[in-house]
Coordinates of C-alpha atoms in Angstrom, one line a residue:
Chain A
M1 CA 44.9 -19.9 -8.5
G2 CA 41.8 -21.8 -9.8
K3 CA 41.0 -22.9 -6.3
W4 CA 41.3 -19.4 -5.0
I5 CA 38.8 -18.1 -7.5
S6 CA 36.3 -20.9 -6.6
V7 CA 36.7 -20.0 -2.9
T8 CA 36.0 -16.3 -3.5
R9 CA 33.0 -17.3 -5.7
K10 CA 31.7 -19.4 -2.9
W11 CA 32.2 -16.7 -0.3
T12 CA 30.5 -14.1 -2.4
D13 CA 27.7 -16.5 -3.1
S14 CA 27.0 -17.3 0.5
L15 CA 27.4 -13.7 1.5
S16 CA 24.8 -12.5 -1.1
Q17 CA 22.5 -15.4 -0.3
S18 CA 22.4 -14.4 3.4
W19 CA 21.8 -10.8 2.4
M20 CA 18.8 -12.0 0.4
I21 CA 17.5 -13.9 3.4
F22 CA 18.0 -10.7 5.5
C23 CA 15.9 -8.7 3.0
L24 CA 13.3 -11.4 3.0
S25 CA 12.9 -11.3 6.8
V26 CA 12.8 -7.4 6.7
L27 CA 9.9 -7.6 4.4
L28 CA 8.1 -10.4 6.2
L29 CA 8.5 -8.6 9.5
L30 CA 7.6 -5.1 8.2
P31 CA 3.8 -5.3 8.6
L32 CA 4.1 -6.9 12.0
V33 CA 6.6 -4.3 13.2
I34 CA 4.4 -1.4 11.9
G35 CA 1.3 -2.9 13.6
L36 CA 3.2 -3.6 16.8
G37 CA 4.9 -0.2 16.9
L38 CA 1.6 1.6 16.5
I39 CA 0.0 -0.6 19.2
V40 CA 2.8 0.1 21.6
R41 CA 2.6 3.8 21.0
S42 CA -1.2 3.9 21.4
M43 CA -1.2 1.8 24.6
P44 CA -1.4 4.8 27.0
V45 CA -4.7 6.0 25.6
L46 CA -6.1 2.4 25.2
K47 CA -5.3 1.8 28.9
A48 CA -7.1 5.0 30.0
Y49 CA -10.3 4.4 28.0
S50 CA -12.1 1.4 26.5
L51 CA -11.8 0.9 22.8
S52 CA -15.6 1.2 22.2
A53 CA -15.7 4.5 24.1
L54 CA -12.9 5.8 21.9
L55 CA -14.4 4.7 18.6
F56 CA -18.0 5.6 19.2
S57 CA -17.8 8.8 21.2
S58 CA -18.2 12.2 19.4
A59 CA -16.5 14.3 22.1
W60 CA -13.1 15.5 20.9
S61 CA -11.2 17.9 23.0
P62 CA -7.7 16.7 23.8
M63 CA -7.1 19.4 26.4
E64 CA -9.8 18.0 28.6
G65 CA -8.8 14.4 27.8
A66 CA -11.8 13.6 25.6
F67 CA -10.8 11.5 22.6
G68 CA -13.9 10.4 20.6
F69 CA -13.0 9.2 17.1
W70 CA -16.6 9.0 15.8
P71 CA -16.7 12.3 13.8
F72 CA -13.4 11.4 12.1
I73 CA -14.4 7.9 11.2
I74 CA -17.7 9.2 9.8
G75 CA -15.8 12.0 8.0
S76 CA -13.5 9.5 6.4
L77 CA -16.4 7.2 5.4
Y78 CA -18.4 10.0 3.8
V79 CA -15.6 11.6 1.9
T80 CA -14.4 8.2 0.6
L81 CA -17.9 7.0 -0.4
L82 CA -18.7 10.2 -2.1
S83 CA -15.5 10.2 -4.1
V84 CA -16.0 6.6 -5.2
V85 CA -19.5 7.3 -6.3
I86 CA -18.0 9.9 -8.6
S87 CA -14.9 8.1 -9.7
A88 CA -16.1 4.5 -10.1
P89 CA -18.6 5.0 -12.9
V90 CA -16.3 7.4 -14.8
S91 CA -13.4 5.0 -14.6
L92 CA -15.5 2.0 -15.5
L93 CA -17.1 3.7 -18.5
A94 CA -13.8 5.0 -19.7
A95 CA -12.1 1.6 -19.3
I96 CA -14.8 -0.1 -21.4
Y97 CA -14.6 2.5 -24.1
L98 CA -10.8 2.4 -24.3
T99 CA -10.5 -1.4 -24.4
Q100 CA -13.5 -2.2 -26.6
Y101 CA -14.3 0.7 -28.8
A102 CA -11.3 3.0 -29.1
S103 CA -8.5 2.6 -31.7
G104 CA -4.9 1.8 -30.6
K105 CA -3.8 5.4 -31.2
W106 CA -6.4 6.7 -28.7
M107 CA -5.3 4.1 -26.2
R108 CA -1.7 5.2 -26.4
G109 CA -2.7 8.8 -26.0
V110 CA -4.8 8.1 -23.0
Y111 CA -2.2 5.9 -21.4
L112 CA 0.2 8.9 -21.5
V113 CA -2.5 11.0 -19.8
I114 CA -3.1 8.4 -17.1
D115 CA 0.7 8.2 -16.6
V116 CA 0.9 11.9 -16.0
L117 CA -2.2 12.1 -13.9
A118 CA -1.0 9.2 -11.7
G119 CA 2.4 10.7 -11.2
I120 CA 1.3 14.1 -10.0
P121 CA 1.9 14.3 -6.2
S122 CA -1.1 14.7 -3.9
V123 CA 0.0 18.1 -2.7
V124 CA -0.3 19.5 -6.2
Y125 CA -3.9 18.2 -6.4
G126 CA -4.4 19.9 -3.0
V127 CA -3.2 23.2 -4.4
W128 CA -5.4 22.8 -7.5
G129 CA -8.3 22.0 -5.2
V130 CA -7.7 25.2 -3.2
I131 CA -7.5 27.3 -6.3
V132 CA -10.4 25.7 -8.3
L133 CA -12.6 23.3 -6.3
V134 CA -13.0 25.4 -3.1
P135 CA -14.3 28.5 -4.9
L136 CA -16.4 26.2 -7.2
C137 CA -18.1 24.6 -4.2
G138 CA -18.3 27.8 -2.0
D139 CA -19.2 30.5 -4.5
F140 CA -21.0 28.5 -7.2
L141 CA -22.5 25.2 -6.2
A142 CA -23.6 25.9 -2.6
P143 CA -25.6 29.1 -3.5
L144 CA -27.5 27.0 -6.0
F145 CA -28.9 25.1 -3.1
H146 CA -29.2 28.2 -0.9
I147 CA -26.6 27.0 1.5
H148 CA -23.9 29.2 2.9
S149 CA -20.5 27.4 2.7
S150 CA -16.9 28.4 2.9
G151 CA -16.1 26.0 0.1
Y152 CA -13.8 24.0 2.3
C153 CA -16.2 21.1 2.5
L154 CA -17.0 17.4 2.0
L155 CA -17.7 17.8 -1.7
A156 CA -14.4 19.6 -2.4
G157 CA -12.6 16.8 -0.6
A158 CA -14.5 14.1 -2.5
L159 CA -13.9 15.8 -5.9
V160 CA -10.1 16.0 -5.3
L161 CA -10.1 12.4 -4.2
A162 CA -12.1 11.4 -7.3
V163 CA -9.6 13.1 -9.6
M164 CA -6.7 11.3 -7.8
C165 CA -8.4 7.9 -7.8
I166 CA -9.5 7.9 -11.4
P167 CA -6.1 7.2 -13.0
Y168 CA -5.4 4.6 -10.4
M169 CA -8.6 2.7 -10.9
L170 CA -8.6 3.2 -14.7
N171 CA -5.2 1.6 -15.0
M172 CA -6.3 -1.5 -13.1
L173 CA -9.6 -1.8 -14.9
I174 CA -7.9 -1.6 -18.3
E175 CA -5.6 -4.5 -17.2
V176 CA -8.6 -6.5 -16.0
L177 CA -10.6 -6.0 -19.2
R178 CA -7.6 -6.7 -21.4
A179 CA -6.9 -10.0 -19.6
I180 CA -10.2 -11.5 -20.7
P181 CA -9.7 -13.9 -23.6
V182 CA -10.8 -12.5 -27.0
E183 CA -12.2 -16.0 -27.9
L184 CA -15.0 -15.5 -25.3
K185 CA -16.1 -12.3 -27.0
E186 CA -15.9 -13.9 -30.4
A187 CA -18.0 -16.8 -29.3
S188 CA -20.7 -14.5 -27.9
L189 CA -20.7 -12.4 -31.1
A190 CA -20.9 -15.6 -33.3
L191 CA -24.0 -16.6 -31.4
G192 CA -25.6 -13.5 -32.6
A193 CA -25.4 -11.3 -29.5
T194 CA -24.9 -7.6 -30.2
Y195 CA -21.7 -5.9 -29.3
W196 CA -23.2 -4.1 -26.3
D197 CA -24.9 -7.4 -25.1
T198 CA -21.5 -9.1 -25.3
I199 CA -19.9 -6.3 -23.2
K200 CA -22.7 -6.5 -20.6
K201 CA -23.2 -10.2 -20.3
V202 CA -19.8 -11.7 -21.1
L203 CA -17.1 -9.1 -20.4
L204 CA -18.5 -7.5 -17.3
R205 CA -19.6 -10.8 -15.8
R206 CA -16.3 -12.5 -16.6
G207 CA -14.3 -9.6 -15.2
A208 CA -16.6 -9.0 -12.2
S209 CA -14.1 -10.1 -9.5
G210 CA -11.3 -8.1 -11.0
I211 CA -13.5 -5.1 -11.4
I212 CA -14.7 -5.3 -7.8
A213 CA -11.1 -5.7 -6.6
S214 CA -10.0 -2.6 -8.6
L215 CA -12.7 -0.5 -7.2
G216 CA -11.9 -1.8 -3.7
L217 CA -8.2 -0.8 -4.1
G218 CA -9.5 2.6 -5.2
V219 CA -11.6 2.9 -2.0
S220 CA -8.6 2.1 0.2
K221 CA -6.5 4.6 -1.7
A222 CA -9.2 7.2 -1.1
L223 CA -9.4 6.3 2.6
G224 CA -5.7 6.8 3.2
E225 CA -5.1 9.9 1.1
T226 CA -4.0 12.7 3.4
I227 CA -2.6 15.9 2.2
A228 CA -4.9 16.8 -0.8
V229 CA -8.0 16.1 1.3
L230 CA -6.7 17.9 4.3
M231 CA -6.1 21.0 2.3
V232 CA -9.7 21.3 1.0
V233 CA -12.0 19.5 3.4
G234 CA -12.3 22.2 6.2
N235 CA -11.1 20.1 9.2
V236 CA -13.9 20.7 11.7
A237 CA -14.5 17.9 14.2
Q238 CA -18.2 17.4 13.5
I239 CA -20.5 15.0 11.8
P240 CA -21.2 16.7 8.4
R241 CA -25.0 17.3 7.8
H242 CA -24.7 17.9 4.0
V243 CA -22.0 17.8 1.3
F244 CA -21.2 21.5 1.7
D245 CA -20.4 21.1 5.4
S246 CA -16.8 20.7 6.6
A247 CA -15.6 17.3 7.6
Y248 CA -12.4 15.9 9.3
P249 CA -11.2 12.6 8.0
L250 CA -8.8 10.4 10.1
P251 CA -5.6 11.0 8.0
A252 CA -6.1 14.7 8.2
L253 CA -6.5 14.5 12.0
I254 CA -3.1 12.8 12.2
A255 CA -1.3 15.1 9.9
N256 CA -2.8 18.3 11.3
N257 CA -2.0 17.7 15.0
F258 CA 1.4 16.1 15.0
G259 CA 3.1 19.3 15.9
E260 CA 1.3 20.0 19.1
M261 CA 0.6 16.5 20.3
M262 CA 3.7 16.2 22.5
S263 CA 2.6 18.9 24.9
V264 CA -0.8 17.4 25.7
P265 CA -1.0 14.1 27.8
L266 CA -2.3 11.1 25.9
Y267 CA -2.6 13.1 22.7
D268 CA 0.2 11.3 20.9
G269 CA -1.3 8.0 21.9
A270 CA -4.6 9.0 20.4
L271 CA -3.0 10.0 17.1
M272 CA -1.1 6.8 17.0
L273 CA -4.4 5.0 17.6
A274 CA -5.9 6.9 14.6
A275 CA -3.0 5.6 12.5
L276 CA -3.5 2.1 13.8
I277 CA -7.2 2.2 12.9
L278 CA -6.3 3.3 9.4
F279 CA -3.6 0.7 9.1
V280 CA -5.9 -2.2 10.2
I281 CA -8.9 -1.1 8.0
I282 CA -6.7 -0.7 4.9
I283 CA -4.6 -3.9 5.5
C284 CA -7.9 -5.9 5.7
F285 CA -9.4 -4.1 2.7
N286 CA -6.3 -4.5 0.5
G287 CA -5.8 -8.1 1.5
L288 CA -9.3 -8.9 0.4
A289 CA -9.0 -7.0 -2.9
N290 CA -5.7 -8.7 -3.6
L291 CA -7.1 -12.1 -2.9
L292 CA -9.9 -11.4 -5.3
I293 CA -7.3 -10.5 -7.9
V294 CA -5.3 -13.6 -7.3
K295 CA -8.5 -15.6 -7.7
A296 CA -9.4 -13.8 -10.9
H297 CA -6.0 -14.6 -12.3
R298 CA -6.4 -18.3 -11.6
E299 CA -9.7 -18.4 -13.5
Chain B
M1 CA -39.8 -7.8 -31.5
M2 CA -38.7 -4.9 -33.5
N3 CA -39.4 -2.8 -30.5
R4 CA -36.9 -4.6 -28.3
E5 CA -34.2 -4.3 -31.0
T6 CA -34.6 -0.6 -31.2
Q7 CA -34.6 -0.3 -27.4
K8 CA -31.3 -2.2 -27.4
K9 CA -29.8 0.1 -30.0
I10 CA -30.8 3.2 -28.1
E11 CA -29.3 1.7 -25.0
E12 CA -26.0 1.1 -26.7
Q13 CA -26.0 4.5 -28.2
C14 CA -26.6 6.1 -24.9
F15 CA -23.8 4.2 -23.2
R16 CA -21.5 5.0 -26.1
W17 CA -22.0 8.7 -25.5
L18 CA -21.6 8.3 -21.8
M19 CA -18.3 6.4 -22.3
R20 CA -17.0 9.1 -24.6
L21 CA -18.1 11.7 -22.1
A22 CA -16.2 9.8 -19.4
V23 CA -13.0 9.8 -21.4
L24 CA -13.4 13.5 -22.3
V25 CA -13.9 14.4 -18.6
I26 CA -10.6 12.7 -17.7
L27 CA -8.8 14.5 -20.5
A28 CA -10.4 17.8 -19.5
V29 CA -9.3 17.3 -15.9
I30 CA -5.7 16.9 -16.8
V31 CA -5.7 19.9 -19.0
L32 CA -7.4 21.9 -16.3
V33 CA -4.9 20.8 -13.6
L34 CA -1.8 21.5 -15.7
T35 CA -3.2 24.8 -17.0
V36 CA -3.9 26.1 -13.5
V37 CA -0.6 24.9 -12.2
V38 CA 1.4 26.5 -15.0
L39 CA -0.6 29.8 -15.1
K40 CA -0.7 30.4 -11.3
G41 CA 2.9 29.1 -10.9
G42 CA 4.3 31.0 -13.8
R43 CA 3.2 34.3 -12.5
A44 CA 5.0 33.8 -9.2
M45 CA 8.1 32.2 -10.7
S46 CA 11.5 33.8 -10.6
W47 CA 15.2 32.9 -10.8
Q48 CA 15.4 33.7 -7.1
M49 CA 13.0 30.9 -6.3
I50 CA 15.3 28.2 -7.5
T51 CA 18.7 29.7 -6.8
R52 CA 18.5 31.0 -3.2
V53 CA 17.6 29.7 0.2
P54 CA 15.1 31.7 2.3
Q55 CA 16.5 35.0 3.5
G56 CA 15.4 36.9 6.6
G57 CA 11.6 37.6 6.7
F58 CA 11.0 35.1 3.8
Y59 CA 7.8 33.9 5.4
L60 CA 6.5 37.4 5.7
G61 CA 7.1 38.0 2.0
G62 CA 10.8 38.8 2.1
E63 CA 13.7 37.9 -0.2
G64 CA 14.9 34.5 -1.0
G65 CA 13.8 31.2 -2.7
I66 CA 13.2 27.6 -2.0
L67 CA 16.6 26.1 -2.9
N68 CA 16.6 24.4 0.5
A69 CA 13.5 22.5 -0.3
I70 CA 14.6 21.5 -3.8
I71 CA 18.0 20.2 -2.6
G72 CA 16.3 18.6 0.4
S73 CA 13.8 16.8 -1.8
L74 CA 16.5 15.4 -4.0
Y75 CA 18.5 14.2 -1.0
V76 CA 15.5 12.5 0.6
A77 CA 14.3 10.9 -2.6
G78 CA 17.8 9.9 -3.7
G79 CA 18.7 8.4 -0.4
A80 CA 15.3 6.6 -0.1
V81 CA 15.7 5.1 -3.6
L82 CA 19.2 3.8 -2.8
L83 CA 18.0 2.3 0.5
A84 CA 15.0 0.7 -1.2
I85 CA 17.1 -0.8 -4.0
L86 CA 19.4 -2.3 -1.3
I87 CA 16.4 -4.2 0.2
G88 CA 14.2 -4.6 -2.9
L89 CA 16.6 -5.8 -5.5
P90 CA 18.1 -8.8 -3.6
L91 CA 14.6 -9.7 -2.5
V92 CA 13.1 -9.9 -6.0
L93 CA 16.2 -11.6 -7.4
G94 CA 15.8 -14.1 -4.6
M95 CA 12.2 -14.7 -5.6
H96 CA 13.2 -15.5 -9.1
V97 CA 16.5 -17.3 -8.6
S98 CA 16.9 -18.8 -5.1
W99 CA 13.4 -19.6 -3.9
T100 CA 11.7 -20.5 -7.2
R101 CA 10.7 -23.9 -6.0
N102 CA 8.9 -22.5 -3.0
T103 CA 5.9 -21.2 -5.0
R104 CA 3.9 -20.6 -1.9
L105 CA 6.5 -18.2 -0.5
V106 CA 6.8 -16.4 -3.8
T107 CA 3.0 -16.0 -4.2
F108 CA 2.8 -14.8 -0.6
L109 CA 5.6 -12.3 -1.0
R110 CA 3.8 -10.9 -4.1
F111 CA 0.6 -10.6 -2.1
L112 CA 2.4 -9.0 0.8
L113 CA 4.1 -6.4 -1.5
D114 CA 0.8 -5.5 -3.1
T115 CA -0.8 -5.1 0.3
L116 CA 2.1 -3.0 1.6
W117 CA 1.9 -0.8 -1.6
G118 CA -1.6 0.2 -0.5
I119 CA -0.8 1.4 3.0
P120 CA -1.2 5.1 3.0
S121 CA 1.9 7.3 3.5
I122 CA 0.5 8.9 6.6
V123 CA 0.6 5.5 8.3
Y124 CA 4.3 5.1 7.2
G125 CA 4.8 8.7 8.5
A126 CA 3.3 7.8 11.9
F127 CA 5.4 4.6 12.1
G128 CA 8.5 6.5 11.1
F129 CA 7.8 8.9 13.9
A130 CA 7.4 6.0 16.4
L131 CA 10.7 4.6 15.1
M132 CA 12.4 7.9 15.4
T133 CA 11.4 8.3 19.1
F134 CA 12.3 4.7 19.7
F135 CA 15.9 5.2 18.5
Q136 CA 15.9 8.7 19.9
W137 CA 16.7 10.4 16.5
R138 CA 15.7 13.9 15.9
A139 CA 13.6 14.8 12.9
S140 CA 16.3 14.6 10.2
L141 CA 17.3 13.6 6.7
L142 CA 18.1 10.1 8.0
A143 CA 14.6 9.6 9.5
A144 CA 12.9 10.9 6.4
I145 CA 15.1 8.7 4.1
V146 CA 14.2 5.6 6.2
T147 CA 10.5 6.4 6.2
V148 CA 10.3 7.1 2.5
A149 CA 12.3 4.0 1.7
L150 CA 9.7 1.8 3.5
L151 CA 7.1 3.5 1.3
I152 CA 8.8 2.8 -2.0
V153 CA 10.2 -0.7 -1.4
P154 CA 7.0 -2.3 -2.6
I155 CA 7.0 -0.1 -5.7
I156 CA 10.5 -1.0 -6.8
S157 CA 10.1 -4.6 -5.9
R158 CA 6.8 -5.2 -7.7
G159 CA 8.0 -3.3 -10.7
L160 CA 11.1 -5.4 -11.0
D161 CA 9.1 -8.6 -10.2
E162 CA 6.7 -8.0 -13.1
V163 CA 9.6 -7.6 -15.5
L164 CA 11.4 -10.8 -14.3
R165 CA 8.2 -12.8 -14.7
G166 CA 8.6 -12.3 -18.4
V167 CA 12.1 -13.9 -18.5
P168 CA 12.1 -17.2 -20.3
E169 CA 12.2 -20.2 -18.0
G170 CA 15.0 -21.9 -19.8
L171 CA 17.4 -19.1 -18.9
L172 CA 17.7 -20.2 -15.2
E173 CA 18.4 -23.8 -16.2
A174 CA 20.9 -22.8 -18.9
A175 CA 22.8 -20.6 -16.4
H176 CA 22.8 -23.4 -13.8
A177 CA 24.1 -25.9 -16.4
L178 CA 27.0 -23.6 -17.2
G179 CA 28.0 -23.8 -13.5
A180 CA 27.2 -20.3 -12.4
T181 CA 26.5 -19.7 -8.8
K182 CA 23.1 -18.4 -7.7
T183 CA 24.5 -15.0 -7.1
E184 CA 26.1 -14.8 -10.5
I185 CA 22.8 -15.9 -12.1
A186 CA 20.9 -13.3 -10.1
Y187 CA 23.2 -10.3 -10.7
R188 CA 24.9 -11.1 -14.0
V189 CA 22.0 -12.8 -15.9
F190 CA 18.6 -11.9 -14.4
F191 CA 19.5 -8.4 -13.4
R192 CA 20.8 -7.6 -16.9
Q193 CA 17.6 -8.9 -18.4
A194 CA 15.5 -6.8 -16.1
L195 CA 17.6 -3.6 -16.4
P196 CA 15.1 -1.5 -18.5
G197 CA 12.3 -2.5 -16.2
F198 CA 14.5 -1.9 -13.2
I199 CA 15.2 1.7 -14.3
T200 CA 11.5 2.3 -15.0
A201 CA 10.6 1.1 -11.5
V202 CA 13.4 3.2 -9.9
L203 CA 12.2 6.3 -11.7
L204 CA 8.6 5.6 -10.7
A205 CA 9.7 5.2 -7.1
F206 CA 11.8 8.4 -7.3
G207 CA 8.8 10.3 -8.5
R208 CA 6.7 8.9 -5.7
A209 CA 9.4 9.7 -3.1
I210 CA 9.9 13.2 -4.2
G211 CA 6.2 14.1 -4.2
D212 CA 5.1 12.5 -1.0
T213 CA 4.2 14.8 1.9
A214 CA 2.5 12.8 4.6
S215 CA 5.5 10.5 5.3
V216 CA 8.0 13.3 5.7
L217 CA 5.7 15.7 7.6
F218 CA 6.9 14.5 11.0
T219 CA 10.2 12.9 10.1
A220 CA 12.1 15.4 8.0
G221 CA 11.8 18.5 10.2
Y222 CA 11.9 21.7 8.3
T223 CA 14.8 24.2 7.9
D224 CA 15.9 27.1 5.9
N225 CA 19.4 25.7 5.6
L226 CA 20.8 23.1 3.2
P227 CA 21.3 19.8 5.0
H228 CA 25.0 18.9 5.3
A229 CA 24.7 15.6 7.3
L230 CA 22.3 12.8 7.7
S231 CA 21.4 14.0 11.2
D232 CA 20.5 17.5 9.9
P233 CA 16.8 18.4 9.5
A234 CA 15.8 18.9 5.8
A235 CA 13.1 20.8 3.9
T236 CA 11.3 19.1 1.0
L237 CA 9.3 20.6 -1.9
P238 CA 5.9 19.2 -0.9
L239 CA 6.4 20.5 2.7
A240 CA 7.4 23.9 1.3
I241 CA 4.2 24.0 -0.7
F242 CA 2.1 22.9 2.2
F243 CA 3.4 25.3 4.7
Q244 CA 3.5 28.3 2.4
L245 CA 0.0 27.8 1.2
S246 CA -1.3 27.9 4.7
S247 CA 0.2 31.3 5.3
P248 CA -2.3 34.2 5.5
I249 CA 0.0 36.5 3.4
A250 CA -0.9 36.6 -0.3
S251 CA 2.7 36.9 -1.6
V252 CA 3.8 33.8 0.4
Q253 CA 0.9 31.9 -1.0
E254 CA 1.9 32.9 -4.5
R255 CA 5.3 31.3 -3.9
A256 CA 3.6 28.1 -3.0
Y257 CA 2.2 28.2 -6.5
A258 CA 5.6 28.6 -7.9
A259 CA 6.9 25.7 -5.8
T260 CA 4.0 23.6 -7.1
L261 CA 5.1 24.4 -10.7
I262 CA 8.6 23.3 -9.9
L263 CA 7.5 20.0 -8.3
T264 CA 5.0 19.3 -11.2
G265 CA 7.7 20.1 -13.7
L266 CA 10.1 17.7 -12.0
I267 CA 7.5 14.9 -12.0
V268 CA 6.6 15.4 -15.7
L269 CA 10.3 15.4 -16.6
I270 CA 10.8 12.1 -14.7
S271 CA 7.9 10.5 -16.4
L272 CA 9.2 11.6 -19.8
I273 CA 12.6 10.2 -19.0
T274 CA 11.0 7.0 -17.9
R275 CA 9.2 6.6 -21.2
I276 CA 12.2 7.4 -23.4
S277 CA 14.7 5.3 -21.4
S278 CA 12.4 2.3 -21.3
R279 CA 12.1 2.4 -25.1
R280 CA 15.9 2.8 -25.6
L281 CA 17.0 0.2 -23.1
K282 CA 14.8 -2.6 -24.5
E283 CA 17.1 -3.1 -27.4
N284 CA 19.6 -5.7 -26.0
I285 CA 17.1 -8.0 -24.2
L286 CA 16.1 -11.5 -24.9

């Protein structure tokens, strides 16, 4: 009887250990398989045109076989940069205030808000953008500059993205600032530095790599965000001339055209290539940001 | 000298006000988002929306509701969470019980999970579509579940991992000394320690799974019927919102607002449950 129990225990153990190894290999292979799958699927279009012709041409008309990604790359770049310019200072200022000045009660309240904001799905932000931001841009802001705009524009996309990125960045920034030892701050204050000097010269300098990493992760989130941006950004394949012009970022391109791609030759390859470009950029970006975080933790 | 002091003070005061402003802006945004969703959605809300599937002419403003999308969303998110637990739970327990001596592997896994977490859902969606055509599946519940599961494996795994990092080191040695096998240590000792964190991570992942659009856009298909098998196509709430909002008919757009209210309500409910459950469950933990 005792022997039988020990045999079943051993069997269960080896079975579960092999399942663990299986899960491990799934995870290790996942990025490779995603990359490889996207490469294989985008091969047809890569064979037909050179990569530089695809990346830097502005001509986009799939029906005539012209696949130039330049307007989409620029659109992604603009909308991401604009959103980070809005969200980064707001998050950083709020993070400093909440960790250094605010009372514990405030902190808890704001944590709840961050939680709710971060949990709201992007499609909800998209609906909100269509109801609030599009009219704001089209009927109110654009006329101030004497520009005619439908409201579905770069600025609306960037604002939606900024709202979505703020809780994400704020969360990470608060973690970074909280991880800095209090003794450092106390030492600086004991030397006669003012509170604000301490924040500027001790806190921000010490947390620099963590702060840069958090903002970097915010950028890559903005770069890959699809639905909310797609709903408000206008989706015209052009290089936007000003912030009230429509743009067409890469994720929106993929999402918008999946339905019809199977009927046009090379179209699906081109969209898979778009996904591949996004995948490569974001993997590199995230890898760098996460390395910075690991480095910051070691210090 | 005095001059520099006052300059500094003014600078600090300015930044203090800017910081307060930043916090206020964030609070105002959430109030604005929730108010708009509730007001616009409340007006279009009716019992029919949540109790019936679309009837004939629904997309022209006809009778019916979006029960198909609600049920579809629950199926997709539930299935994806189960699948992600099947992969993520053994993985993380392995990181803390079986491969603890291989610190390089554990650090690399953590790094890999963080990097995978950042991959946008549209890329998972495109990959899911590639996978689907490779296996010759149709757009179906199964394809959607697999795609969304890939998306949330990093969320569940990293959440669980963070909790297990807090488990005292002596626990592993003590359990080994008692003669427990690695599996028993993993599932009977470590898993029990991590249970509150595990539930938080699962709820978080469920919320993400139920709200994601881009990953199911090409993999779920869309249907007015309730799915009865894994190979049936399924509707989801985010897709219902997305498609109805792009309709030119005003009354159909209104219903997108109602669907938005339903989805937001679900998400807020999940985040409330997460908070309460994580507080309750922390009681019997070392």
